[in-house]
Amino acid sequence: MTISRRTMMAGTIAAAAAATPALAAAAGKGSSNAAHFSLAYAPHEGSFASRGGLIEQIAYAADQGFRAWEDNEARARPVEQQEAMARALSQRSMTMGVFVASMPKWADFRPLLGANDDAEREAFLADVRASVEVAKRLNVKHMTVVTGFMDRKVPPDIQTGRIIDCMRRAGDIVAPHGLALVMEPLNTRTNHPGVFMQSIAQGYAVARGANSPGIKILADLYHEQIQSGNLIPTLDACWSDIGYIQFGDNPGRKEPGTGEINYANIVRWLRERRYTGVIGMEHGNSVSGREGEDRLIAAYRTIDKA
């Protein structure tokens, strides 16, 4: 008799649950952890590193009930690997979340999209154009962009106007294809000093100015908690222009339950809002190896019960 992968995974989880009370509770009747999550939480390559390569990790995530996947680096992958990923996700009825359409040069503090020179804006728009075919290949609806770094030589208000214009042009590129760019505000206190967009509220102002169905906000709640806090009221105020959400606890940027953010309340609020989009698991695991992977699953089971 051939043993299916799902049967094998159920046995693995059952054994882990016996050793970990939190997992035992998450596994429930039948010692299976394979019930679908109620929201589309999206792991990424590395979330389940012990299970093999990229395709094996996608399969394992699906076996645990995850309904989506996220891959910031997808644009840089060979076409053959993009196509393999798309097939694996389709076979598992999983939704592909974001990838980064134009990767910033972090070490160089560039691009400067609000600068006097048009060159970096044109290069950014060229990246957006090139990303459309990648999005189609992966069946993606949203692509991440970062609005660059501050230019110390240009007044902030002038930079804001130029970035609004640049985002409007970018929206004109992607919107006819049914795609949207999601601008990610980043914190300057821990991770990304010098970035232009530093809060969801600032993203809202740029999105309203761009006035394009192809321009929305990526609400990464790890960054927002560090920079501004006040998460649920901010989400509520800016909801019309939020296109994508990412989780990560603070401090440490690990799974929910390792820091100060009450993700159970946020999940409850999202469910009340009838949010059906992807939630990127934009964080690491607090513990390495399979123990950490089990803890990751248990953490999402816990908040998903909210």
Coordinates of N, CA, C and O in Angstrom, one line a residue, residues 40-214:
A40 N -5.5 33.8 4.7 CA -4.5 33.3 3.8 C -3.1 33.7 4.3 O -2.5 34.6 3.6
Y41 N -2.6 33.2 5.4 CA -1.3 33.5 5.8 C -0.3 32.8 4.8 O -0.5 31.7 4.4
A42 N 0.8 33.6 4.5 CA 1.7 33.1 3.5 C 3.1 33.0 4.0 O 3.8 34.0 4.3
P43 N 3.6 31.8 4.2 CA 5.0 31.5 4.5 C 5.9 31.9 3.3 O 5.4 32.2 2.2
H44 N 7.2 31.7 3.5 CA 8.1 32.0 2.4 C 9.3 31.0 2.5 O 9.4 30.2 3.5
E45 N 10.1 31.0 1.5 CA 11.2 30.1 1.5 C 12.1 30.4 2.8 O 12.5 31.5 3.0
G46 N 12.3 29.3 3.5 CA 13.0 29.5 4.8 C 12.1 29.3 6.0 O 12.6 28.9 7.1
S47 N 10.8 29.5 5.8 CA 9.9 29.2 6.9 C 10.0 27.8 7.4 O 9.8 27.4 8.6
F48 N 10.1 26.9 6.4 CA 10.2 25.4 6.7 C 11.5 24.8 6.0 O 11.4 23.9 5.3
A49 N 12.6 25.5 6.3 CA 13.8 25.1 5.6 C 14.2 23.7 5.8 O 14.9 23.1 4.9
S50 N 13.9 23.0 6.9 CA 14.3 21.7 7.2 C 13.6 20.7 6.3 O 14.0 19.5 6.2
R51 N 12.6 21.1 5.6 CA 11.7 20.2 4.8 C 12.2 20.0 3.3 O 11.6 19.3 2.6
G52 N 13.3 20.7 3.0 CA 13.8 20.6 1.6 C 13.9 21.9 0.9 O 14.0 23.0 1.5
G53 N 13.9 21.9 -0.4 CA 14.1 23.1 -1.2 C 12.7 23.8 -1.3 O 11.7 23.5 -0.7
L54 N 12.7 24.8 -2.3 CA 11.6 25.7 -2.4 C 10.3 24.9 -2.7 O 9.3 25.1 -2.0
I55 N 10.3 24.0 -3.6 CA 9.0 23.3 -4.0 C 8.6 22.4 -2.8 O 7.4 22.3 -2.5
E56 N 9.6 21.7 -2.1 CA 9.2 20.9 -1.0 C 8.6 21.7 0.1 O 7.7 21.3 0.8
Q57 N 9.1 22.9 0.3 CA 8.6 23.8 1.4 C 7.2 24.2 1.1 O 6.3 24.3 2.0
I58 N 6.9 24.5 -0.2 CA 5.5 24.9 -0.6 C 4.6 23.7 -0.3 O 3.5 23.9 0.3
A59 N 5.0 22.5 -0.7 CA 4.2 21.3 -0.4 C 4.0 21.1 1.1 O 2.8 20.8 1.5
Y60 N 5.0 21.3 1.9 CA 4.8 21.1 3.3 C 3.9 22.1 3.9 O 3.0 21.8 4.7
A61 N 4.0 23.4 3.5 CA 3.2 24.4 3.9 C 1.7 24.1 3.6 O 0.8 24.3 4.4
A62 N 1.5 23.6 2.4 CA 0.1 23.3 2.0 C -0.4 22.1 2.9 O -1.6 22.2 3.3
D63 N 0.4 21.2 3.2 CA 0.0 20.1 4.1 C -0.3 20.5 5.5 O -1.1 19.9 6.2
Q64 N 0.2 21.7 5.9 CA -0.1 22.2 7.2 C -1.4 23.1 7.2 O -1.7 23.6 8.2
G65 N -1.9 23.3 6.0 CA -3.1 24.1 5.9 C -2.9 25.6 5.5 O -3.9 26.3 5.4
F66 N -1.7 25.9 5.1 CA -1.5 27.3 4.6 C -2.0 27.4 3.2 O -1.8 26.5 2.4
R67 N -2.6 28.5 2.9 CA -3.4 28.7 1.7 C -2.7 29.7 0.7 O -3.2 30.0 -0.4
A68 N -1.5 30.2 1.1 CA -0.8 31.2 0.3 C 0.7 31.1 0.5 O 1.2 30.4 1.4
W69 N 1.4 31.8 -0.4 CA 2.9 31.7 -0.3 C 3.4 33.1 -0.7 O 2.7 33.9 -1.5
E70 N 4.6 33.5 -0.3 CA 5.1 34.8 -0.5 C 6.6 34.6 -0.9 O 7.3 33.7 -0.3
D71 N 7.1 35.4 -1.8 CA 8.5 35.3 -2.3 C 9.0 36.6 -2.8 O 8.9 37.0 -3.9
N72 N 9.7 37.3 -1.9 CA 10.2 38.6 -2.2 C 11.2 38.5 -3.4 O 11.4 39.4 -4.2
E73 N 11.9 37.4 -3.5 CA 13.0 37.3 -4.5 C 12.6 36.7 -5.8 O 13.4 36.4 -6.6
A74 N 11.3 36.5 -6.0 CA 10.8 35.7 -7.1 C 11.2 36.3 -8.5 O 11.5 35.6 -9.4
R75 N 11.3 37.7 -8.5 CA 11.6 38.3 -9.8 C 13.0 37.9 -10.2 O 13.3 37.9 -11.5
A76 N 13.9 37.7 -9.3 CA 15.3 37.4 -9.6 C 15.5 35.9 -9.9 O 16.6 35.5 -10.3
R77 N 14.5 35.1 -9.7 CA 14.7 33.6 -10.0 C 14.7 33.3 -11.5 O 14.0 34.0 -12.3
P78 N 15.3 32.3 -11.9 CA 15.2 31.9 -13.3 C 13.8 31.6 -13.7 O 13.0 31.2 -12.9
V79 N 13.5 31.8 -15.0 CA 12.1 31.6 -15.5 C 11.6 30.2 -15.2 O 10.5 30.0 -14.8
E80 N 12.5 29.2 -15.3 CA 12.1 27.8 -15.1 C 11.7 27.6 -13.6 O 10.7 26.9 -13.4
Q81 N 12.4 28.3 -12.7 CA 12.0 28.1 -11.3 C 10.7 28.9 -11.0 O 9.9 28.4 -10.2
Q82 N 10.5 30.0 -11.6 CA 9.2 30.7 -11.5 C 8.1 29.9 -12.0 O 7.0 29.8 -11.3
E83 N 8.3 29.2 -13.1 CA 7.2 28.4 -13.6 C 7.0 27.2 -12.8 O 5.8 26.8 -12.6
A84 N 8.0 26.6 -12.2 CA 7.9 25.5 -11.3 C 7.1 25.9 -10.0 O 6.3 25.1 -9.5
M85 N 7.4 27.1 -9.5 CA 6.7 27.6 -8.4 C 5.2 27.8 -8.7 O 4.4 27.4 -7.9
A86 N 5.0 28.4 -9.8 CA 3.6 28.6 -10.2 C 2.8 27.3 -10.3 O 1.6 27.2 -9.9
R87 N 3.4 26.2 -10.9 CA 2.8 24.9 -11.0 C 2.5 24.3 -9.6 O 1.4 23.8 -9.3
A88 N 3.5 24.4 -8.7 CA 3.4 23.9 -7.4 C 2.2 24.5 -6.6 O 1.4 23.9 -5.9
L89 N 2.1 25.9 -6.7 CA 1.1 26.6 -6.0 C -0.3 26.3 -6.6 O -1.3 26.1 -5.9
S90 N -0.4 26.2 -8.0 CA -1.6 25.8 -8.6 C -2.1 24.5 -8.2 O -3.3 24.3 -7.9
Q91 N -1.2 23.5 -8.2 CA -1.6 22.1 -7.8 C -2.1 22.0 -6.4 O -2.9 21.2 -6.1
R92 N -1.6 22.9 -5.5 CA -2.1 22.9 -4.1 C -3.2 24.0 -3.8 O -3.5 24.2 -2.7
S93 N -3.7 24.6 -4.9 CA -4.7 25.6 -4.7 C -4.3 26.7 -3.8 O -5.1 27.2 -3.0
M94 N -3.0 27.1 -3.9 CA -2.5 28.2 -3.0 C -2.3 29.5 -3.8 O -2.1 29.5 -5.0
T95 N -2.5 30.6 -3.2 CA -2.4 31.9 -3.8 C -1.0 32.4 -3.6 O -0.4 32.3 -2.5
M96 N -0.5 33.0 -4.7 CA 0.8 33.6 -4.6 C 0.7 35.1 -4.1 O -0.1 35.8 -4.6
G97 N 1.4 35.4 -3.1 CA 1.4 36.8 -2.6 C 2.4 37.7 -3.3 O 2.5 37.5 -4.5
V98 N 3.0 38.6 -2.7 CA 3.9 39.6 -3.3 C 5.3 39.0 -3.7 O 5.7 38.1 -3.1
F99 N 5.9 39.7 -4.7 CA 7.3 39.7 -4.8 C 7.7 41.1 -5.0 O 6.9 42.0 -5.2
V100 N 9.0 41.4 -4.9 CA 9.5 42.8 -5.0 C 9.7 43.1 -6.5 O 10.5 42.5 -7.1
A101 N 9.0 44.1 -7.0 CA 9.1 44.5 -8.4 C 10.4 45.3 -8.7 O 10.9 45.2 -9.8
S102 N 10.9 46.1 -7.7 CA 12.1 46.9 -8.0 C 12.9 46.9 -6.7 O 12.5 47.6 -5.7
M103 N 13.9 46.1 -6.6 CA 14.7 45.9 -5.3 C 15.5 47.1 -5.1 O 16.4 47.5 -5.9
P104 N 15.4 47.8 -3.9 CA 16.3 48.9 -3.6 C 17.7 48.5 -3.4 O 18.0 47.3 -3.2
K105 N 18.6 49.4 -3.6 CA 20.0 49.2 -3.3 C 20.3 49.6 -1.9 O 20.7 50.7 -1.6
W106 N 20.0 48.7 -1.0 CA 20.0 49.0 0.5 C 21.4 49.6 0.9 O 21.4 50.6 1.6
A107 N 22.5 49.0 0.5 CA 23.8 49.5 1.0 C 24.1 50.9 0.5 O 24.9 51.6 1.1
D108 N 23.5 51.2 -0.7 CA 23.9 52.5 -1.3 C 22.8 53.6 -1.0 O 23.0 54.7 -1.4
F109 N 21.8 53.2 -0.2 CA 20.7 54.2 0.2 C 20.1 54.8 -1.1 O 19.9 56.0 -1.2
R110 N 19.8 53.9 -2.0 CA 19.1 54.3 -3.3 C 18.0 53.4 -3.6 O 18.0 52.2 -3.2
P111 N 17.1 53.8 -4.5 CA 17.0 54.9 -5.3 C 16.5 56.2 -4.6 O 15.9 56.1 -3.5
L112 N 16.8 57.3 -5.2 CA 16.2 58.6 -4.7 C 15.1 59.0 -5.7 O 15.4 59.8 -6.7
L113 N 13.9 58.6 -5.5 CA 12.8 58.8 -6.4 C 12.3 60.2 -6.4 O 11.6 60.6 -7.3
G114 N 12.7 61.0 -5.4 CA 12.3 62.4 -5.3 C 13.4 63.4 -5.7 O 13.3 64.6 -5.5
A115 N 14.5 62.8 -6.3 CA 15.6 63.7 -6.6 C 15.4 64.6 -7.8 O 14.4 64.4 -8.5
N116 N 16.3 65.5 -8.1 CA 16.2 66.4 -9.2 C 16.4 65.6 -10.6 O 15.9 66.1 -11.6
D117 N 17.2 64.6 -10.5 CA 17.5 63.8 -11.7 C 16.4 62.8 -12.0 O 16.0 62.0 -11.1
D118 N 16.0 62.7 -13.2 CA 15.0 61.7 -13.6 C 15.5 60.3 -13.7 O 14.7 59.3 -13.8
A119 N 16.8 60.1 -13.7 CA 17.3 58.8 -14.1 C 16.9 57.7 -13.2 O 16.5 56.6 -13.7
E120 N 16.8 57.9 -11.9 CA 16.4 56.8 -11.0 C 14.9 56.5 -11.1 O 14.5 55.4 -10.9
R121 N 14.1 57.5 -11.3 CA 12.7 57.3 -11.6 C 12.5 56.5 -12.8 O 11.6 55.5 -12.8
E122 N 13.2 56.8 -13.9 CA 13.1 56.0 -15.1 C 13.5 54.6 -14.9 O 12.9 53.6 -15.5
A123 N 14.6 54.4 -14.2 CA 15.1 53.0 -13.9 C 14.0 52.2 -13.1 O 13.8 51.0 -13.3
F124 N 13.4 52.9 -12.1 CA 12.4 52.3 -11.3 C 11.2 51.9 -12.2 O 10.7 50.7 -12.1
L125 N 10.8 52.7 -13.1 CA 9.6 52.4 -14.0 C 10.0 51.3 -14.9 O 9.1 50.5 -15.3
A126 N 11.2 51.2 -15.3 CA 11.7 50.1 -16.2 C 11.6 48.8 -15.5 O 11.1 47.8 -16.0
D127 N 11.9 48.8 -14.2 CA 11.8 47.6 -13.4 C 10.3 47.2 -13.2 O 10.0 46.0 -13.3
V128 N 9.5 48.1 -13.1 CA 8.0 47.9 -13.0 C 7.5 47.2 -14.3 O 6.8 46.2 -14.3
R129 N 7.9 47.8 -15.4 CA 7.5 47.2 -16.7 C 8.0 45.7 -16.8 O 7.2 44.9 -17.3
A130 N 9.2 45.5 -16.4 CA 9.8 44.2 -16.6 C 9.1 43.2 -15.6 O 9.1 42.0 -15.9
S131 N 8.5 43.7 -14.5 CA 7.9 42.8 -13.5 C 6.5 42.3 -13.9 O 6.0 41.4 -13.3
V132 N 5.9 43.0 -14.9 CA 4.6 42.6 -15.3 C 4.5 41.2 -15.8 O 3.6 40.4 -15.4
E133 N 5.5 40.8 -16.6 CA 5.5 39.4 -17.1 C 5.8 38.4 -16.0 O 5.2 37.3 -16.1
V134 N 6.6 38.8 -15.1 CA 6.8 37.9 -13.9 C 5.5 37.7 -13.1 O 5.2 36.6 -12.7
A135 N 4.8 38.8 -12.9 CA 3.5 38.7 -12.2 C 2.5 37.8 -12.9 O 1.9 37.0 -12.3
K136 N 2.5 37.9 -14.2 CA 1.6 37.0 -15.0 C 2.0 35.5 -14.9 O 1.2 34.6 -14.8
R137 N 3.3 35.3 -14.9 CA 3.8 34.0 -14.9 C 3.5 33.3 -13.5 O 3.2 32.1 -13.5
L138 N 3.5 34.1 -12.5 CA 3.3 33.6 -11.1 C 1.8 33.8 -10.7 O 1.5 33.4 -9.6
N139 N 1.0 34.3 -11.5 CA -0.4 34.6 -11.2 C -0.5 35.5 -9.9 O -1.3 35.2 -9.0
V140 N 0.3 36.5 -9.9 CA 0.4 37.5 -8.8 C -0.6 38.7 -9.1 O -0.7 39.1 -10.2
K141 N -1.2 39.2 -8.1 CA -2.0 40.4 -8.2 C -1.4 41.6 -7.6 O -1.7 42.8 -8.0
H142 N -0.4 41.4 -6.7 CA 0.2 42.6 -6.0 C 1.7 42.4 -6.1 O 2.2 41.3 -5.9
M143 N 2.4 43.5 -6.3 CA 3.9 43.5 -6.3 C 4.4 44.6 -5.3 O 3.9 45.7 -5.3
T144 N 5.4 44.3 -4.5 CA 5.9 45.3 -3.6 C 6.9 46.3 -4.2 O 7.7 45.9 -5.1
V145 N 6.7 47.5 -3.8 CA 7.7 48.5 -4.2 C 8.1 49.3 -2.9 O 7.2 49.5 -2.0
V146 N 9.3 49.8 -2.9 CA 9.7 50.8 -1.9 C 10.0 52.1 -2.6 O 10.6 52.1 -3.6
T147 N 9.5 53.2 -2.0 CA 9.6 54.5 -2.6 C 10.9 55.1 -2.5 O 11.0 56.4 -2.6
G148 N 11.9 54.4 -2.1 CA 13.3 54.9 -2.1 C 13.7 55.6 -0.8 O 13.0 55.5 0.2
F149 N 14.8 56.4 -0.9 CA 15.4 57.0 0.2 C 15.2 58.5 0.1 O 14.9 59.1 -1.0
M150 N 15.3 59.2 1.2 CA 15.3 60.7 1.3 C 16.5 61.3 0.6 O 17.6 60.8 0.7
D151 N 16.3 62.3 -0.2 CA 17.4 63.1 -0.8 C 17.6 64.3 0.1 O 16.7 65.2 0.2
R152 N 18.7 64.4 0.7 CA 18.9 65.5 1.7 C 19.0 66.9 1.0 O 19.0 67.9 1.7
K153 N 19.2 66.9 -0.3 CA 19.3 68.1 -1.0 C 18.0 68.7 -1.5 O 18.0 69.8 -2.1
V154 N 16.9 68.0 -1.4 CA 15.6 68.4 -1.9 C 14.6 68.5 -0.8 O 14.5 67.6 0.0
P155 N 13.9 69.6 -0.7 CA 12.8 69.7 0.3 C 11.9 68.5 0.3 O 11.5 68.1 -0.8
P156 N 11.5 68.0 1.5 CA 10.6 66.9 1.5 C 9.3 67.0 0.7 O 8.8 66.0 0.1
D157 N 8.7 68.2 0.7 CA 7.4 68.4 0.0 C 7.6 68.2 -1.5 O 6.7 67.7 -2.2
I158 N 8.7 68.7 -2.0 CA 9.0 68.5 -3.4 C 9.2 67.0 -3.7 O 8.7 66.5 -4.7
Q159 N 9.9 66.3 -2.9 CA 10.1 64.9 -3.1 C 8.8 64.2 -3.1 O 8.5 63.3 -3.9
T160 N 7.9 64.6 -2.2 CA 6.6 63.9 -2.1 C 5.8 64.1 -3.4 O 5.3 63.1 -4.0
G161 N 5.8 65.3 -4.0 CA 5.2 65.6 -5.2 C 5.7 64.7 -6.4 O 5.0 64.2 -7.2
R162 N 7.1 64.6 -6.4 CA 7.7 63.8 -7.5 C 7.4 62.4 -7.3 O 7.2 61.7 -8.3
I163 N 7.4 61.9 -6.1 CA 7.1 60.5 -5.9 C 5.6 60.1 -6.2 O 5.3 59.1 -6.7
I164 N 4.7 61.0 -5.9 CA 3.3 60.9 -6.3 C 3.2 60.7 -7.8 O 2.6 59.8 -8.3
D165 N 3.9 61.6 -8.5 CA 3.9 61.5 -10.0 C 4.5 60.2 -10.5 O 3.9 59.6 -11.4
C166 N 5.6 59.8 -9.9 CA 6.2 58.6 -10.3 C 5.3 57.4 -10.0 O 5.2 56.5 -10.9
M167 N 4.7 57.4 -8.9 CA 3.7 56.2 -8.5 C 2.5 56.2 -9.5 O 2.0 55.2 -9.9
R168 N 2.1 57.4 -9.9 CA 1.0 57.5 -10.8 C 1.4 56.9 -12.1 O 0.6 56.1 -12.7
R169 N 2.6 57.2 -12.6 CA 3.1 56.6 -13.8 C 3.2 55.1 -13.7 O 2.9 54.3 -14.6
A170 N 3.7 54.6 -12.6 CA 3.8 53.2 -12.3 C 2.5 52.5 -12.3 O 2.3 51.4 -12.8
G171 N 1.5 53.2 -11.7 CA 0.1 52.6 -11.7 C -0.4 52.5 -13.1 O -1.1 51.5 -13.4
D172 N -0.1 53.5 -14.0 CA -0.6 53.4 -15.4 C 0.0 52.2 -16.1 O -0.6 51.7 -17.0
I173 N 1.2 51.7 -15.7 CA 1.8 50.6 -16.3 C 1.1 49.3 -15.9 O 0.9 48.4 -16.7
V174 N 0.8 49.2 -14.6 CA 0.3 47.9 -14.1 C -1.2 47.7 -14.1 O -1.7 46.6 -14.2
A175 N -1.9 48.8 -13.9 CA -3.4 48.7 -13.8 C -4.0 48.1 -15.0 O -5.0 47.3 -14.8
P176 N -3.6 48.4 -16.2 CA -4.3 47.7 -17.4 C -4.2 46.2 -17.3 O -5.0 45.5 -18.0
H177 N -3.2 45.7 -16.6 CA -3.0 44.2 -16.5 C -3.8 43.6 -15.3 O -3.6 42.4 -15.0
G178 N -4.5 44.4 -14.6 CA -5.2 44.0 -13.4 C -4.3 43.8 -12.2 O -4.6 43.1 -11.3
L179 N -3.2 44.5 -12.2 CA -2.2 44.4 -11.1 C -2.1 45.7 -10.3 O -2.6 46.7 -10.8
A180 N -1.6 45.5 -9.1 CA -1.4 46.7 -8.3 C 0.0 46.6 -7.6 O 0.4 45.6 -7.2
L181 N 0.7 47.8 -7.5 CA 1.9 47.9 -6.8 C 1.5 48.3 -5.3 O 0.7 49.2 -5.1
V182 N 2.1 47.6 -4.4 CA 1.8 48.0 -3.0 C 3.1 48.6 -2.4 O 4.2 48.0 -2.3
M183 N 3.0 49.9 -2.0 CA 4.1 50.6 -1.5 C 4.3 50.2 0.0 O 3.4 50.3 0.8
E184 N 5.6 49.9 0.4 CA 5.8 49.4 1.7 C 6.5 50.5 2.6 O 7.7 50.8 2.3
P185 N 5.8 51.0 3.6 CA 6.5 51.9 4.5 C 7.4 51.1 5.4 O 7.0 50.0 5.8
L186 N 8.6 51.6 5.7 CA 9.6 50.9 6.5 C 10.0 51.7 7.7 O 10.0 53.0 7.7
N187 N 10.3 51.1 8.8 CA 10.8 51.8 10.0 C 12.2 52.3 9.8 O 13.0 51.6 9.2
T188 N 12.5 53.4 10.4 CA 13.8 54.0 10.4 C 14.6 53.8 11.7 O 15.7 54.1 11.8
R189 N 13.9 53.3 12.7 CA 14.5 53.2 14.1 C 15.3 52.0 14.3 O 16.2 52.0 15.1
T190 N 14.9 50.9 13.6 CA 15.6 49.6 13.8 C 16.3 49.1 12.5 O 17.4 48.6 12.6
N191 N 15.6 49.2 11.4 CA 16.0 48.5 10.2 C 16.5 49.4 9.0 O 17.5 49.1 8.3
H192 N 15.8 50.5 8.7 CA 16.0 51.2 7.4 C 16.1 52.7 7.6 O 15.2 53.4 7.1
P193 N 17.2 53.2 8.2 CA 17.3 54.6 8.3 C 17.4 55.3 7.0 O 18.0 54.8 6.0
G194 N 16.7 56.4 6.9 CA 16.8 57.2 5.6 C 15.8 57.0 4.6 O 15.8 57.6 3.5
V195 N 14.9 56.0 4.8 CA 13.9 55.7 3.7 C 12.9 56.9 3.7 O 12.7 57.6 4.6
F196 N 12.3 57.0 2.5 CA 11.3 58.1 2.3 C 10.0 57.8 3.0 O 9.5 58.6 3.8
M197 N 9.4 56.7 2.8 CA 8.1 56.3 3.3 C 8.2 55.6 4.6 O 8.7 54.5 4.6
Q198 N 7.7 56.2 5.7 CA 8.0 55.7 7.0 C 6.8 55.3 7.8 O 6.9 54.9 9.0
S199 N 5.6 55.4 7.2 CA 4.4 55.1 8.0 C 3.2 54.8 7.0 O 3.3 55.2 5.8
I200 N 2.3 54.0 7.5 CA 1.1 53.8 6.6 C 0.4 55.1 6.3 O -0.1 55.2 5.2
A201 N 0.3 56.0 7.2 CA -0.3 57.3 7.0 C 0.3 58.0 5.8 O -0.4 58.6 4.9
Q202 N 1.6 58.0 5.8 CA 2.4 58.6 4.7 C 2.1 57.9 3.3 O 1.9 58.5 2.3
G203 N 2.0 56.6 3.4 CA 1.6 55.8 2.2 C 0.2 56.2 1.7 O 0.0 56.2 0.5
Y204 N -0.7 56.4 2.7 CA -2.0 56.8 2.3 C -2.0 58.1 1.6 O -2.7 58.3 0.5
A205 N -1.2 59.1 2.0 CA -1.2 60.4 1.3 C -0.7 60.2 -0.1 O -1.2 60.8 -1.0
V206 N 0.4 59.4 -0.3 CA 0.9 59.2 -1.6 C -0.1 58.4 -2.5 O -0.3 58.8 -3.7
A207 N -0.7 57.4 -2.0 CA -1.7 56.6 -2.7 C -2.9 57.5 -3.1 O -3.4 57.4 -4.3
R208 N -3.4 58.4 -2.2 CA -4.5 59.3 -2.6 C -4.1 60.2 -3.7 O -4.8 60.6 -4.6
G209 N -2.8 60.7 -3.6 CA -2.3 61.6 -4.6 C -2.2 61.0 -5.9 O -2.5 61.6 -7.0
A210 N -1.7 59.7 -5.9 CA -1.5 59.0 -7.2 C -2.8 58.7 -7.9 O -3.0 58.7 -9.1
N211 N -3.8 58.4 -7.0 CA -5.2 58.2 -7.5 C -5.3 57.2 -8.6 O -5.8 57.5 -9.7
S212 N -4.7 56.1 -8.4 CA -4.7 55.0 -9.4 C -5.1 53.7 -8.7 O -4.6 53.3 -7.6
P213 N -5.9 52.9 -9.4 CA -6.2 51.5 -8.9 C -4.9 50.6 -8.9 O -5.0 49.6 -8.2
G214 N -3.9 51.0 -9.5 CA -2.6 50.3 -9.5 C -1.7 50.6 -8.4 O -0.6 50.1 -8.4

